[in-house]
Amino acid sequence: MDIIRLKNVKKQYKNGTTAIYDLNLNIEKGSFVFIIGGSGSGKSTLMKMLYREEKPTKGQIVVGGLNVAKLRNSKVYKLRRKLGIVFQDYRLLPKQTVYENVAFAMEVIGATKQETRIRVLKALEIVGLKNKVHSYPDQLSGGEQQRVAIARAIVNNPKMLLCDEPTGNLDPEKSIEIMKIIEKINKDWGTTVLVVTHDKEIVNRMKKQVITLKEGRLVNNKVKGTYDNENT
Amino acid sequence: MKILRMLGRSIRDAFKSVFRNFSLSLASISCITITLIIVAISIIASYNVSNFTEEIEKDLTIVVFVENDATEEQIETIKERLKDISNINQKEIKYESKKQIKEEMQKESDIFNAVMADWDEKDNPLKDTFQIKVNKAEEISKTAKQIEKIEKVSLVRYGEGMVDKLIAAFESIKKVTYGAVLALILVTIFLIINTIKLTIYSRKREISIMRLVGASNFTIKTPFIVEGMFLGLLGSIIPILIVIFGYPALYDKMNGYVFTPLVNLIHPNPFIYTVSLMIAIIGIIVGMIGSSSAVRKYLKV
Ligand SMILES: Nc1ncnc2c1ncn2[C@@H]1O[C@H](COP(=O)(O)OP(=O)(O)OP(=O)(O)O)[C@@H](O)[C@H]1O
Ligand SMILES: [Mg+2]
C-alpha cells in the first residue's frame, strides 16, 4: 500500500522559478527512503509539498489518504498530525526545557497531562535523552538538540517521519547516531521515513531506497541505492 | 473535556505572555485604563443626565386654563380634544374646577379664606384648569401650541424657556459623551491590535512550530484572543476602583444633588456596581475585538 502518491506534480514558485517538473512518485508504507540530489534540485520543495507548506501548481498529492493539494488551510492540522517533521536547524523553543519542547507537540493537540508525560518520556528514551529532561536547548550539543527534535516529531506516534537534512549541521559521528535512531523508529514502529540528505557516506552505508532528483526531475529510484557522484 | 483543557492552556499562555512582554502589556493596559476611566466618567455622567431628564420630564406639567364663560359641555369637549393629542399622557389629565381651586386655596391660608369666603359661583375670578403631563418633554412646546388652538382654552402654561433649554443642553451633552466614548473605544481597539500584533511577532517561532506539530487554528488563535480579553480585564481594574470609591465620595460631597435638590444624583448603590460591571465587560469586549482583528490580520492560518 502506498502511503504517499504524487501524480504529475509541478511546482512553480511565485517568482517564476520552477522547482519540480512533472513528478510521479509512489512511496510504500513502512519504507525508509533517502532523497538526494544537488543543491536546488527541489528536494526541500518536494518535502514542503508533502507537509503542505507549499501547494503544488499542478498535479495530485495524496499523503496518508489526504488529498494534500486540495486540503484547505484550516484543515492542514489533520495532515500534520499524521506527520513528524525534522529540520536541519532543529527548531526548538529556546526558553523551554527538553521535556517542555517535546510535550509542546502533545499539549497543542489537546492530550492530557498523564498521556503527555508517558509519551514524552518514552520518546526521550528512544532518542537516548532521558537524563536531560530538564536541560535547555542551549545547554545541549547539536546532536542532542536534533534528538530532542526527533523526540518531538515522533511523540504522537505519526505514520510518517519527514526529515530535511537532519544531519546537515552535525559531524559524521553524530550523524550516524541520528540516522540509527531514525532507522530504529522505522524498524520498531513501522513509521514511513523520508530523509533528504547530502551525506554520501550515510546513504552508501545504510543501503536503503534512494530517490534522486536533478533540476526538478526524478532521475533515479532504486530500492538499495547508493550515492553516485554523477547525481550531484 | 478537551476543549476545557485547551482553554486552560490558552489562559495560561495569555498570562505568561502578559508577563513575558511586560513593558508592552503595561503600555496597552495603561491605555485601556485611561480610556476606561473616561468611559466610566461618561457612563456615570450620561446615566445621571438621563436621570435628570427623566425626573424633569416626570414633573413637567402643562396647566390649561379654561375661559370663564365655558359651559359644562364645552369643558367636556376640551377634555376629549386633549385626549386626542398623542403626546399627552392619557392617564394624567387632571381637571380642577374653579370651585375646587378656591376651596383648596382657602384651606391653605386664612387670608385667602377671608377674602374668598363670600365669592359665589359667579364672582369667582379663578379659572377652571386641566393639569396634564406629557410623554416626550422635548415636544412640549408643540403640544402646548396644539392645546392653545382648542376652543374655549384661554391660556396654556408650562415652565417655558428654562425647561426647553435644559432639555436641549442635556441632549447635546449626551451626544457629545457618546461621541467621545466611541472615539476612545476605537483608539483602544487600535492599541490592542498593535499589542497583540507584537505578541504574535514575538511568538512567531512558537506559532510556526505549533502549526508544524498539528495544532488546529482554534488552538493557535485562542491564546491571543484570550490575551486581548485579559488585557482588557486588567485595564478595567483601576477604573472600577475609581468608580467604586470615587462616585460615593462625590455623591456624599454634593449631598446627592447638583445645584438644586431638584436635580438628584443617582444613588451609588447599586449604581456603582452596575457601572463597574459595564466597565469590565466593555474592557473585555474591546480587548476581544482588538485581539481578534489582530489575529485575523497578522496570523495567517
Ligand atoms: N520560496 C521560494 N520562492 C522561490 N523560489 C524558491 C523558493 N524555495 C525554493 N526555491 C527555488 O526552487 C528551487 C529548488 O529549491 P529547493 O529548496 O527545493 O532545493 P533543494 O534541493 O532543497 O536544495 P538544497 O540541497 O540546497 O537544500 C531552487 O532553484 C530554489 O531557488
Ligand atoms: Mg533543501
XYZ file of C-alpha atoms and ligand atoms in Angstrom:
565
model
C 0.000 0.000 0.000
C 1.290 3.425 -0.954
C 1.204 5.955 1.809
C 2.414 8.739 -0.473
C 1.330 9.223 -4.065
C 2.330 12.047 -6.413
C 0.880 12.327 -9.887
C 2.082 14.825 -12.490
C 3.160 17.222 -9.795
C 4.616 20.539 -10.843
C 5.733 23.323 -8.570
C 6.436 26.783 -9.794
C 7.114 29.466 -7.219
C 5.522 32.883 -7.454
C 8.739 34.424 -8.726
C 8.663 32.102 -11.732
C 11.250 29.527 -10.600
C 10.101 26.015 -11.354
C 11.381 23.713 -8.619
C 9.602 20.476 -9.625
C 8.642 19.371 -13.147
C 6.023 16.685 -13.675
C 6.885 14.385 -10.780
C 5.316 10.945 -10.421
C 6.217 9.050 -7.302
C 4.744 6.405 -5.017
C 6.126 5.537 -1.626
C 5.107 2.385 0.120
C 4.007 2.309 3.718
C 6.797 1.456 6.120
C 9.626 2.229 3.739
C 12.822 4.099 4.503
C 13.696 6.439 1.657
C 16.626 8.746 1.053
C 16.036 11.707 -1.222
C 19.233 13.016 -2.727
C 20.258 15.468 -5.403
C 22.313 18.583 -5.930
C 21.615 21.920 -4.353
C 18.485 23.464 -5.838
C 17.275 20.182 -7.299
C 13.928 20.506 -5.497
C 14.314 18.183 -2.510
C 13.078 20.645 0.084
C 10.302 21.760 -2.235
C 9.120 18.159 -2.508
C 9.127 17.788 1.269
C 7.288 21.075 1.748
C 4.572 19.907 -0.616
C 4.241 16.680 1.334
C 3.573 18.516 4.598
C 1.574 21.170 2.807
C 3.815 24.111 3.498
C 3.632 24.676 -0.249
C 0.853 23.761 -2.654
C 1.665 22.141 -5.987
C 0.981 24.275 -9.043
C -0.351 21.234 -10.843
C -0.982 17.577 -10.162
C -2.200 15.417 -7.320
C -0.611 14.628 -3.977
C -2.096 12.108 -1.577
C -0.444 11.637 1.806
C -1.871 9.136 4.251
C -5.226 9.232 2.476
C -5.478 13.034 2.484
C -5.681 14.927 -0.768
C -2.968 17.379 0.136
C -3.161 19.567 -2.954
C -6.808 20.327 -2.221
C -6.516 20.497 1.561
C -7.904 23.741 2.975
C -5.660 25.848 5.195
C -7.931 25.289 8.149
C -7.586 21.508 7.759
C -3.823 21.331 7.397
C -3.534 20.319 11.033
C -5.137 16.981 10.191
C -2.250 16.212 7.859
C 0.357 17.459 10.310
C -0.902 15.113 12.989
C -0.042 12.194 10.762
C 3.477 13.524 10.240
C 6.600 14.097 12.245
C 8.872 16.705 10.713
C 12.564 17.239 11.417
C 14.750 20.048 10.070
C 18.413 20.775 9.795
C 18.090 23.663 12.277
C 16.192 21.685 14.989
C 13.574 24.430 15.553
C 13.327 24.077 19.315
C 11.868 26.648 21.685
C 14.922 28.139 23.423
C 13.154 29.133 26.638
C 11.661 25.721 27.246
C 13.276 22.642 28.651
C 13.785 19.436 26.721
C 10.703 17.980 28.353
C 8.589 21.056 27.590
C 9.752 21.164 23.996
C 8.609 17.610 23.386
C 5.456 17.936 25.490
C 4.538 21.005 23.446
C 3.611 18.794 20.499
C 1.256 16.783 22.671
C -0.294 19.720 24.505
C -1.251 21.678 21.424
C -3.258 18.758 20.114
C -5.115 18.502 23.400
C -3.547 15.479 25.078
C -3.995 15.025 28.817
C -1.126 15.651 31.218
C -0.668 11.975 32.067
C -0.802 10.852 28.475
C 1.686 13.576 27.592
C 4.016 12.570 30.380
C 4.091 8.914 29.430
C 4.619 9.582 25.741
C 7.214 12.300 26.217
C 9.338 10.154 28.496
C 9.023 7.263 26.085
C 10.074 9.409 23.130
C 13.012 10.830 25.065
C 14.048 7.331 25.998
C 14.049 6.272 22.358
C 16.368 9.130 21.410
C 18.512 8.486 24.494
C 17.913 11.776 26.303
C 16.028 10.670 29.359
C 18.745 12.077 31.576
C 18.457 15.581 30.074
C 14.757 16.305 30.522
C 15.369 19.484 32.495
C 18.092 20.934 30.287
C 17.515 23.866 27.991
C 18.381 23.643 24.290
C 21.424 25.911 24.636
C 22.861 23.509 27.183
C 22.871 20.685 24.629
C 25.158 19.718 21.757
C 23.879 19.920 18.182
C 23.353 16.172 18.039
C 21.420 16.224 21.295
C 19.267 19.111 20.110
C 18.432 17.172 16.974
C 17.484 14.195 19.094
C 15.083 16.399 21.024
C 13.592 17.491 17.702
C 13.186 13.850 16.680
C 11.545 13.044 20.006
C 9.110 15.897 19.410
C 8.431 14.627 15.869
C 7.618 11.096 16.993
C 5.921 11.821 20.302
C 2.397 11.498 18.969
C 3.223 8.376 17.047
C 2.988 9.665 13.464
C 2.620 7.462 10.429
C 5.416 9.224 8.622
C 8.630 10.960 9.539
C 9.881 13.627 7.140
C 13.456 14.772 7.696
C 15.043 17.542 5.646
C 18.813 17.232 6.087
C 18.580 16.126 9.719
C 22.360 15.719 9.936
C 23.287 18.757 7.879
C 24.811 20.564 10.854
C 26.411 17.564 12.541
C 29.790 15.881 12.387
C 29.949 12.321 10.873
C 29.924 10.530 14.195
C 26.851 12.375 15.480
C 25.216 11.969 12.082
C 25.451 8.214 12.293
C 23.913 8.302 15.780
C 20.966 10.296 14.483
C 20.468 8.031 11.483
C 20.498 4.994 13.740
C 17.730 6.477 15.828
C 15.660 7.204 12.726
C 16.259 3.708 11.397
C 15.187 2.239 14.722
C 11.941 4.200 14.625
C 11.304 2.887 11.113
C 12.013 -0.684 12.146
C 10.291 -0.771 15.544
C 7.171 1.220 14.757
C 6.869 0.734 11.006
C 6.921 4.503 10.577
C 7.473 5.506 6.951
C 10.632 7.599 6.805
C 11.776 10.093 4.185
C 15.215 11.608 4.669
C 16.655 14.326 2.483
C 20.427 14.292 2.730
C 23.708 15.303 1.159
C 25.609 12.758 3.206
C 27.147 10.331 0.768
C 28.710 8.225 3.487
C 25.416 7.564 5.233
C 23.458 6.774 2.084
C 26.051 4.316 0.903
C 26.309 2.640 4.276
C 22.629 2.151 5.006
C 21.555 0.603 1.717
C 18.010 1.933 1.620
C 15.698 3.066 -1.144
C 17.224 6.126 -2.804
C 15.346 8.681 -4.883
C 17.460 11.066 -6.887
C 16.264 14.463 -8.065
C 18.057 16.565 -10.634
C 16.941 20.029 -11.618
C 13.409 19.339 -10.505
C 13.053 15.940 -12.129
C 13.152 12.405 -10.790
C 16.166 10.743 -12.341
C 16.605 7.629 -10.247
C 14.593 5.485 -7.812
C 16.488 2.442 -6.586
C 15.495 0.025 -3.854
C 19.004 -0.437 -2.499
C 20.621 2.651 -3.846
C 23.876 4.439 -3.363
C 25.079 7.988 -3.727
C 26.646 8.252 -7.184
C 28.872 11.179 -7.791
C 27.276 11.847 -11.145
C 23.989 12.631 -9.435
C 25.308 15.563 -7.503
C -13.041 17.986 28.286
C -10.532 18.513 25.553
C -11.897 21.992 24.875
C -11.595 22.845 28.561
C -8.025 21.630 28.639
C -7.157 23.685 25.592
C -8.880 26.701 27.107
C -6.863 26.236 30.266
C -3.763 26.227 28.161
C -4.865 29.384 26.383
C -5.398 31.189 29.648
C -2.042 30.046 30.957
C -0.397 31.210 27.740
C -2.157 34.540 27.909
C -0.951 35.021 31.500
C 2.585 34.118 30.572
C 2.514 36.348 27.559
C 1.307 39.355 29.515
C 4.241 38.952 31.899
C 6.779 37.972 29.271
C 6.105 41.132 27.263
C 5.581 43.081 30.423
C 6.503 46.566 29.257
C 4.408 46.195 26.150
C 1.455 44.797 28.043
C 1.801 47.537 30.619
C 1.673 50.184 27.922
C -1.500 48.823 26.473
C -3.074 48.171 29.858
C -2.403 51.806 30.775
C -4.093 52.940 27.594
C -7.085 50.766 28.272
C -7.130 52.078 31.845
C -7.173 55.708 30.732
C -9.853 55.035 28.170
C -11.995 53.111 30.592
C -11.686 55.858 33.221
C -13.057 58.308 30.717
C -15.646 55.799 29.609
C -16.642 55.322 33.248
C -16.993 59.065 33.780
C -19.015 59.287 30.589
C -21.274 56.457 31.619
C -21.833 57.965 35.053
C -22.465 61.387 33.553
C -24.785 60.163 30.876
C -26.784 58.000 33.260
C -27.161 60.945 35.576
C -28.167 63.231 32.742
C -30.747 60.688 31.615
C -31.933 60.505 35.163
C -32.256 64.298 35.466
C -34.070 64.485 32.185
C -36.450 61.783 33.263
C -37.109 63.438 36.567
C -37.740 66.751 34.951
C -39.964 65.143 32.388
C -41.930 63.449 35.111
C -42.516 66.699 36.909
C -43.262 68.702 33.846
C -46.873 69.834 33.986
C -48.851 71.828 31.487
C -51.608 73.871 33.021
C -54.515 74.627 30.732
C -56.825 77.472 31.792
C -60.354 77.403 30.520
C -62.212 80.593 29.638
C -64.642 81.780 32.252
C -67.759 81.512 30.146
C -67.243 77.889 29.122
C -70.235 75.654 29.614
C -70.017 72.215 31.129
C -70.360 70.572 27.724
C -67.582 72.723 26.366
C -65.327 71.664 29.225
C -66.177 68.057 28.450
C -65.240 68.695 24.787
C -61.915 70.187 25.814
C -61.193 67.072 27.783
C -61.987 64.887 24.774
C -59.793 67.020 22.496
C -56.920 66.802 24.977
C -57.172 63.040 24.912
C -56.715 63.110 21.136
C -53.268 64.704 21.384
C -50.800 61.848 21.309
C -48.035 63.419 23.390
C -50.371 63.843 26.321
C -50.272 61.161 28.965
C -53.850 59.816 28.905
C -53.829 58.721 32.496
C -52.773 62.026 33.929
C -55.299 64.526 32.768
C -56.444 66.163 35.938
C -59.382 68.546 35.966
C -59.945 71.070 38.707
C -62.938 73.357 38.686
C -62.552 76.900 39.929
C -64.657 75.961 42.910
C -62.236 73.215 43.886
C -59.314 75.552 43.432
C -60.987 78.159 45.545
C -61.599 75.652 48.312
C -58.061 74.456 48.182
C -56.690 77.950 48.380
C -58.990 78.748 51.283
C -57.710 75.750 53.105
C -54.142 76.802 52.532
C -54.301 80.238 54.066
C -56.521 82.207 56.390
C -56.105 85.396 54.373
C -57.317 83.710 51.229
C -60.072 82.208 53.267
C -61.216 85.599 54.465
C -61.115 87.169 51.018
C -62.715 84.326 49.168
C -65.356 83.382 51.685
C -68.137 85.402 50.114
C -67.325 84.746 46.432
C -70.129 82.881 44.937
C -70.029 80.884 41.734
C -70.490 83.925 39.516
C -67.944 86.248 41.150
C -65.193 83.671 41.298
C -62.470 85.151 39.045
C -60.455 81.960 39.071
C -60.445 79.701 36.058
C -61.185 76.034 35.625
C -57.939 74.192 34.852
C -56.615 70.997 33.390
C -53.257 69.758 34.603
C -51.642 67.400 32.168
C -48.368 65.540 31.742
C -46.579 64.819 28.511
C -44.812 61.694 27.280
C -41.991 63.415 25.442
C -40.644 66.508 27.130
C -38.769 67.684 24.071
C -42.072 68.112 22.189
C -43.742 70.052 24.945
C -43.853 73.389 23.122
C -45.510 71.799 20.106
C -48.071 70.186 22.333
C -48.728 73.472 24.101
C -49.445 75.147 20.758
C -51.881 72.383 19.824
C -53.732 72.877 23.087
C -53.971 76.633 22.595
C -55.955 76.065 19.414
C -58.720 74.228 21.261
C -61.910 76.283 21.619
C -62.516 77.980 24.964
C -58.936 77.468 26.102
C -57.707 80.787 27.351
C -54.149 80.141 28.422
C -51.552 77.363 28.380
C -48.662 77.492 30.817
C -45.603 75.343 31.429
C -42.062 76.202 32.507
C -41.311 77.566 29.034
C -37.802 78.587 28.121
C -35.936 77.220 31.119
C -37.228 73.706 30.598
C -36.677 73.743 26.857
C -33.108 74.937 27.242
C -32.269 72.467 29.968
C -33.553 69.580 27.923
C -31.711 70.712 24.807
C -28.485 71.077 26.806
C -28.843 67.593 28.244
C -29.473 66.181 24.808
C -26.328 67.711 23.386
C -24.243 66.676 26.389
C -25.461 63.140 25.791
C -24.481 63.238 22.142
C -21.006 64.624 22.848
C -20.480 61.972 25.510
C -21.472 59.162 23.191
C -19.167 60.536 20.517
C -16.225 60.777 22.915
C -16.767 57.263 24.246
C -16.953 55.858 20.752
C -13.760 57.633 19.681
C -11.910 56.418 22.773
C -13.024 52.865 22.241
C -11.744 52.989 18.691
C -8.366 54.283 19.889
C -8.195 51.491 22.457
C -9.009 48.846 19.897
C -6.255 50.203 17.720
C -3.783 49.986 20.612
C -4.792 46.449 21.459
C -4.418 45.401 17.840
C -0.860 46.678 17.989
C -0.066 44.996 21.272
C -1.347 41.658 20.071
C 0.449 42.138 16.779
C 3.714 42.488 18.653
C 2.915 39.448 20.786
C 2.218 37.498 17.641
C 5.533 38.625 16.171
C 7.417 37.848 19.337
C 5.947 34.352 19.274
C 6.385 33.710 15.578
C 8.692 30.804 16.154
C 6.346 29.161 18.613
C 3.414 29.630 16.257
C 5.261 28.071 13.340
C 6.204 25.090 15.478
C 2.633 24.771 16.695
C 1.499 24.576 13.113
C 4.166 22.071 12.305
C 3.142 19.687 15.047
C -0.537 19.864 14.134
C -2.191 22.467 16.339
C -5.576 23.463 14.963
C -6.317 27.065 14.055
C -8.555 27.304 17.079
C -5.693 26.291 19.352
C -3.315 28.726 17.719
C -5.689 31.678 17.759
C -7.363 31.321 21.137
C -4.399 32.293 23.357
C -4.071 35.609 21.553
C -7.754 36.342 21.810
C -7.737 35.381 25.475
C -4.713 37.620 25.928
C -6.621 40.566 24.471
C -9.557 39.904 26.781
C -7.181 39.593 29.682
C -5.550 42.934 28.857
C -8.998 44.474 28.751
C -9.869 42.997 32.116
C -6.619 44.167 33.712
C -7.189 47.598 32.237
C -10.587 47.813 33.891
C -9.313 47.306 37.449
C -8.297 50.899 38.196
C -11.372 52.431 36.524
C -13.582 50.113 38.576
C -11.811 51.121 41.793
C -12.279 54.757 40.857
C -15.973 54.167 40.289
C -16.489 52.190 43.472
C -14.670 54.641 45.729
C -14.934 57.848 43.736
C -18.624 58.055 42.959
C -19.921 57.541 46.521
C -17.403 60.155 47.719
C -18.653 62.588 45.113
C -22.234 61.766 45.984
C -21.647 62.457 49.664
C -19.769 65.647 48.991
C -22.582 67.021 46.852
C -25.261 65.781 49.241
C -26.778 63.790 46.444
C -27.720 66.603 44.078
C -26.371 69.076 41.579
C -27.009 72.816 42.198
C -30.541 72.287 43.433
C -32.250 69.423 45.241
C -34.479 69.185 42.181
C -31.599 67.656 40.201
C -30.785 64.465 42.072
C -27.730 62.280 41.525
C -28.295 58.571 41.119
C -27.807 56.772 44.429
C -24.415 54.946 44.457
C -25.903 51.615 45.441
C -26.304 49.573 43.252
C -25.366 52.072 40.548
C -21.586 51.788 41.070
C -21.703 48.011 40.721
C -23.730 48.184 37.546
C -21.239 50.671 36.140
C -18.288 48.516 37.263
C -19.748 45.509 35.561
C -20.275 47.538 32.420
C -16.675 48.764 32.531
C -15.316 45.245 32.942
C -17.483 43.965 30.108
C -16.544 46.858 27.865
C -12.855 46.252 28.662
C -13.129 42.553 27.869
C -15.151 43.076 24.706
C -12.863 45.822 23.463
C -9.867 43.577 24.192
C -11.506 40.752 22.337
C -12.373 42.868 19.324
C -8.812 44.206 19.187
C -7.175 40.836 19.534
C -9.457 39.056 17.084
C -8.788 41.617 14.426
C -5.046 41.406 15.111
C -5.270 37.633 14.830
C -7.225 37.884 11.611
C -4.752 40.361 10.202
C -1.387 39.090 11.345
C -1.850 35.399 11.975
C -2.257 33.840 8.595
C -3.612 30.412 9.356
N 10.143 30.143 -1.594
C 10.770 30.073 -2.809
N 10.496 31.013 -3.725
C 11.088 30.957 -4.938
N 11.925 30.024 -5.299
C 12.244 29.053 -4.430
C 11.663 29.041 -3.126
N 12.149 27.964 -2.458
C 12.986 27.343 -3.313
N 13.045 27.992 -4.495
C 13.795 27.597 -5.661
O 13.368 26.315 -6.048
C 14.485 25.508 -6.421
C 14.523 24.251 -5.580
O 14.784 24.640 -4.242
P 14.846 23.600 -3.035
O 14.969 24.356 -1.788
O 13.698 22.666 -3.167
O 16.201 22.831 -3.368
P 16.964 21.733 -2.502
O 17.057 20.551 -3.358
O 16.323 21.557 -1.189
O 18.377 22.408 -2.341
P 19.402 22.284 -1.113
O 20.061 20.966 -1.240
O 20.348 23.395 -1.336
O 18.614 22.426 0.144
C 15.713 26.387 -6.280
O 16.004 26.906 -7.551
C 15.285 27.478 -5.361
O 15.932 28.667 -5.655
Mg 16.852 21.906 0.849
